[in-house]
PDB file of C-alpha atoms in Angstrom:
ATOM      1  CA  MET A  26     114.796 141.483 121.574  1.00  0.00           C
ATOM      2  CA  GLN A  27     115.513 139.400 118.372  1.00  0.00           C
ATOM      3  CA  ARG A  28     117.729 137.012 120.497  1.00  0.00           C
ATOM      4  CA  LEU A  29     114.990 136.460 123.045  1.00  0.00           C
ATOM      5  CA  LEU A  30     112.482 135.759 120.207  1.00  0.00           C
ATOM      6  CA  ASP A  31     114.973 133.224 118.749  1.00  0.00           C
ATOM      7  CA  LEU A  32     115.455 131.497 122.052  1.00  0.00           C
ATOM      8  CA  LEU A  33     111.653 131.266 122.679  1.00  0.00           C
ATOM      9  CA  ARG A  34     111.150 129.871 119.135  1.00  0.00           C
ATOM     10  CA  ARG A  35     113.992 127.245 119.518  1.00  0.00           C
ATOM     11  CA  GLY A  36     112.604 126.429 123.032  1.00  0.00           C
ATOM     12  CA  ALA A  37     109.055 125.976 121.635  1.00  0.00           C
ATOM     13  CA  TRP A  38     110.439 123.565 118.869  1.00  0.00           C
ATOM     14  CA  VAL A  39     112.421 121.644 121.426  1.00  0.00           C
ATOM     15  CA  ALA A  40     109.297 121.263 123.675  1.00  0.00           C
ATOM     16  CA  LEU A  41     107.227 120.180 120.624  1.00  0.00           C
ATOM     17  CA  GLY A  42     109.896 117.640 119.736  1.00  0.00           C
ATOM     18  CA  LEU A  43     109.993 116.247 123.339  1.00  0.00           C
ATOM     19  CA  LEU A  44     106.226 116.029 123.298  1.00  0.00           C
ATOM     20  CA  SER A  45     106.322 114.039 120.011  1.00  0.00           C
ATOM     21  CA  VAL A  46     109.003 111.715 121.535  1.00  0.00           C
ATOM     22  CA  ALA A  47     106.744 111.100 124.485  1.00  0.00           C
ATOM     23  CA  VAL A  48     103.723 110.307 122.484  1.00  0.00           C
ATOM     24  CA  GLY A  49     105.846 108.184 120.150  1.00  0.00           C
ATOM     25  CA  ALA A  50     107.384 106.256 123.151  1.00  0.00           C
ATOM     26  CA  ILE A  51     103.790 105.584 124.381  1.00  0.00           C
ATOM     27  CA  GLY A  52     103.103 104.354 120.892  1.00  0.00           C
ATOM     28  CA  ILE A  53     105.636 101.688 121.466  1.00  0.00           C
ATOM     29  CA  VAL A  54     103.615  99.854 124.146  1.00  0.00           C
ATOM     30  CA  VAL A  55     100.035 100.978 123.202  1.00  0.00           C
ATOM     31  CA  PRO A  56      98.544  99.056 120.206  1.00  0.00           C
ATOM     32  CA  GLY A  57      97.029 101.231 117.526  1.00  0.00           C
ATOM     33  CA  LEU A  58      99.007 104.310 118.399  1.00  0.00           C
ATOM     34  CA  PRO A  59     101.472 105.124 115.777  1.00  0.00           C
ATOM     35  CA  THR A  60     105.193 105.454 116.877  1.00  0.00           C
ATOM     36  CA  THR A  61     107.245 106.293 113.685  1.00  0.00           C
ATOM     37  CA  VAL A  62     105.175 109.287 112.734  1.00  0.00           C
ATOM     38  CA  PHE A  63     105.824 110.966 116.121  1.00  0.00           C
ATOM     39  CA  PHE A  64     109.551 110.353 115.969  1.00  0.00           C
ATOM     40  CA  ILE A  65     109.523 111.798 112.379  1.00  0.00           C
ATOM     41  CA  ALA A  66     107.828 114.979 113.825  1.00  0.00           C
ATOM     42  CA  ALA A  67     110.408 114.970 116.628  1.00  0.00           C
ATOM     43  CA  ALA A  68     113.223 114.880 114.446  1.00  0.00           C
ATOM     44  CA  ALA A  69     111.794 117.729 112.197  1.00  0.00           C
ATOM     45  CA  CYS A  70     111.322 119.888 115.361  1.00  0.00           C
ATOM     46  CA  PHE A  71     114.885 119.165 116.704  1.00  0.00           C
ATOM     47  CA  ALA A  72     116.336 119.868 113.158  1.00  0.00           C
ATOM     48  CA  LYS A  73     114.850 123.473 113.668  1.00  0.00           C
ATOM     49  CA  SER A  74     116.114 123.864 117.333  1.00  0.00           C
ATOM     50  CA  ASN A  75     118.721 121.223 118.569  1.00  0.00           C
ATOM     51  CA  PRO A  76     120.881 119.148 116.304  1.00  0.00           C
ATOM     52  CA  ARG A  77     122.210 117.169 119.094  1.00  0.00           C
ATOM     53  CA  LEU A  78     118.608 115.920 119.811  1.00  0.00           C
ATOM     54  CA  GLU A  79     117.883 115.359 116.193  1.00  0.00           C
ATOM     55  CA  GLN A  80     121.045 113.028 115.924  1.00  0.00           C
ATOM     56  CA  TRP A  81     119.781 111.305 119.003  1.00  0.00           C
ATOM     57  CA  VAL A  82     116.466 110.336 117.249  1.00  0.00           C
ATOM     58  CA  LEU A  83     118.466 109.375 114.101  1.00  0.00           C
ATOM     59  CA  ASP A  84     120.576 107.145 116.091  1.00  0.00           C
ATOM     60  CA  LEU A  85     117.783 105.151 117.796  1.00  0.00           C
ATOM     61  CA  PRO A  86     118.326 101.532 116.821  1.00  0.00           C
ATOM     62  CA  ARG A  87     114.809 100.888 115.334  1.00  0.00           C
ATOM     63  CA  ILE A  88     113.254 104.199 114.799  1.00  0.00           C
ATOM     64  CA  GLY A  89     116.261 106.165 113.343  1.00  0.00           C
ATOM     65  CA  PRO A  90     116.542 104.151 110.049  1.00  0.00           C
ATOM     66  CA  ALA A  91     112.716 104.609 109.621  1.00  0.00           C
ATOM     67  CA  VAL A  92     113.052 108.356 110.114  1.00  0.00           C
ATOM     68  CA  GLN A  93     115.870 108.441 107.664  1.00  0.00           C
ATOM     69  CA  ARG A  94     114.108 106.526 105.130  1.00  0.00           C
ATOM     70  CA  TYR A  95     111.131 108.750 105.298  1.00  0.00           C
ATOM     71  CA  ARG A  96     113.523 111.826 104.927  1.00  0.00           C
ATOM     72  CA  ASP A  97     115.249 110.345 101.920  1.00  0.00           C
ATOM     73  CA  GLY A  98     111.732 109.863 100.318  1.00  0.00           C
ATOM     74  CA  LEU A  99     111.800 106.047 100.463  1.00  0.00           C
ATOM     75  CA  GLY A 100     108.708 105.515 102.527  1.00  0.00           C
ATOM     76  CA  MET A 101     107.712 102.482 104.411  1.00  0.00           C
ATOM     77  CA  PRO A 102     108.650  98.706 103.993  1.00  0.00           C
ATOM     78  CA  ILE A 103     105.810  96.700 102.558  1.00  0.00           C
ATOM     79  CA  ARG A 104     105.411  94.751 105.870  1.00  0.00           C
ATOM     80  CA  ALA A 105     104.893  98.122 107.754  1.00  0.00           C
ATOM     81  CA  LYS A 106     102.409  99.286 105.299  1.00  0.00           C
ATOM     82  CA  TYR A 107     100.393  95.936 105.691  1.00  0.00           C
ATOM     83  CA  TRP A 108     100.728  96.411 109.374  1.00  0.00           C
ATOM     84  CA  ALA A 109      99.543 100.005 109.383  1.00  0.00           C
ATOM     85  CA  ILE A 110      96.609  99.284 107.176  1.00  0.00           C
ATOM     86  CA  GLY A 111      95.594  96.360 109.247  1.00  0.00           C
ATOM     87  CA  MET A 112      95.701  98.405 112.496  1.00  0.00           C
ATOM     88  CA  ILE A 113      93.396 101.085 110.628  1.00  0.00           C
ATOM     89  CA  VAL A 114      90.996  98.505 109.750  1.00  0.00           C
ATOM     90  CA  VAL A 115      91.009  96.838 113.207  1.00  0.00           C
ATOM     91  CA  PHE A 116      90.643  99.983 115.241  1.00  0.00           C
ATOM     92  CA  THR A 117      88.019 101.506 112.816  1.00  0.00           C
ATOM     93  CA  SER A 118      86.012  98.294 113.131  1.00  0.00           C
ATOM     94  CA  ILE A 119      86.128  98.511 116.833  1.00  0.00           C
ATOM     95  CA  SER A 120      85.149 102.266 116.717  1.00  0.00           C
ATOM     96  CA  ILE A 121      82.184 101.679 114.444  1.00  0.00           C
ATOM     97  CA  VAL A 122      80.918  98.849 116.744  1.00  0.00           C
ATOM     98  CA  VAL A 123      81.247 101.051 119.969  1.00  0.00           C
ATOM     99  CA  VAL A 124      79.898 104.205 118.512  1.00  0.00           C
ATOM    100  CA  ASP A 125      75.984 104.496 118.339  1.00  0.00           C
ATOM    101  CA  VAL A 126      75.551 107.493 116.122  1.00  0.00           C
ATOM    102  CA  LEU A 127      75.314 106.544 112.514  1.00  0.00           C
ATOM    103  CA  ALA A 128      76.801 109.828 111.300  1.00  0.00           C
ATOM    104  CA  PHE A 129      79.870 109.212 113.405  1.00  0.00           C
ATOM    105  CA  ARG A 130      80.191 105.623 112.126  1.00  0.00           C
ATOM    106  CA  ILE A 131      80.302 107.047 108.517  1.00  0.00           C
ATOM    107  CA  GLY A 132      82.601 109.699 109.374  1.00  0.00           C
ATOM    108  CA  ILE A 133      84.983 107.185 111.172  1.00  0.00           C
ATOM    109  CA  ALA A 134      84.741 104.864 108.109  1.00  0.00           C
ATOM    110  CA  LEU A 135      85.492 107.629 105.709  1.00  0.00           C
ATOM    111  CA  VAL A 136      88.548 108.890 107.693  1.00  0.00           C
ATOM    112  CA  ALA A 137      89.812 105.341 107.811  1.00  0.00           C
ATOM    113  CA  ALA A 138      89.241 104.852 104.053  1.00  0.00           C
ATOM    114  CA  VAL A 139      91.300 108.041 103.382  1.00  0.00           C
ATOM    115  CA  GLY A 140      94.100 106.627 105.751  1.00  0.00           C
ATOM    116  CA  VAL A 141      94.143 103.213 103.969  1.00  0.00           C
ATOM    117  CA  TRP A 142      94.243 104.914 100.652  1.00  0.00           C
ATOM    118  CA  TYR A 143      97.079 107.289 101.683  1.00  0.00           C
ATOM    119  CA  VAL A 144      99.191 104.569 103.197  1.00  0.00           C
ATOM    120  CA  GLY A 145      98.540 102.058 100.387  1.00  0.00           C
ATOM    121  CA  ARG A 146      98.867 104.455  97.438  1.00  0.00           C
ATOM    122  CA  ARG A 147     100.696 107.770  98.417  1.00  0.00           C
ATOM    123  CA  VAL A 148     103.368 106.452 100.791  1.00  0.00           C
ATOM    124  CA  PRO A 149     106.145 105.137  98.701  1.00  0.00           C
ATOM    125  CA  THR A 150     107.264 101.361  99.409  1.00  0.00           C
ATOM    126  CA  THR A 151     110.904 100.938 100.482  1.00  0.00           C
ATOM    127  CA  PRO A 152     112.561  98.585  98.209  1.00  0.00           C
ATOM    128  CA  PRO A 153     113.611  95.448 100.056  1.00  0.00           C
ATOM    129  CA  GLU A 154     117.278  95.750  99.058  1.00  0.00           C
ATOM    130  CA  LEU A 155     117.426  99.071 101.006  1.00  0.00           C
ATOM    131  CA  LEU A 156     116.207  97.232 104.240  1.00  0.00           C
ATOM    132  CA  THR A 157     119.277  94.984 104.741  1.00  0.00           C
ATOM    133  CA  ASN A 158     121.815  96.071 107.185  1.00  0.00           C
ATOM    134  CA  PRO A 159     125.292  95.335 106.033  1.00  0.00           C
ATOM    135  CA  GLY A 160     127.526  93.897 108.829  1.00  0.00           C
TER     136      GLY A 160
END
């Protein structure tokens, strides 16, 4: 019985990881939808269930290094922080214009303010020297 539970648990982690990869892949082509955060989540799910899939995420050319930097506690490059904050501001502004209910507008603005604060102040900034790829 324990083996069956372990198998189901691993399967659930793989399924959640694959879902995260799918949403992250959509984020590559859809402006405003984050990408890296979903691949970070996928790598975490795969770490609990399938090391081969975890390594696949870490080996992705552009995403893998960002996931590894996050795992190492190095955060985001400054350019990525500016881009993330810019996207929060742009899409929040669009949402506030489109939504008619004042309470929702205020709520959207507050959530966006928390997002900007979190990315700007709480997420570490990767030192530029760690972003160069030797060779």
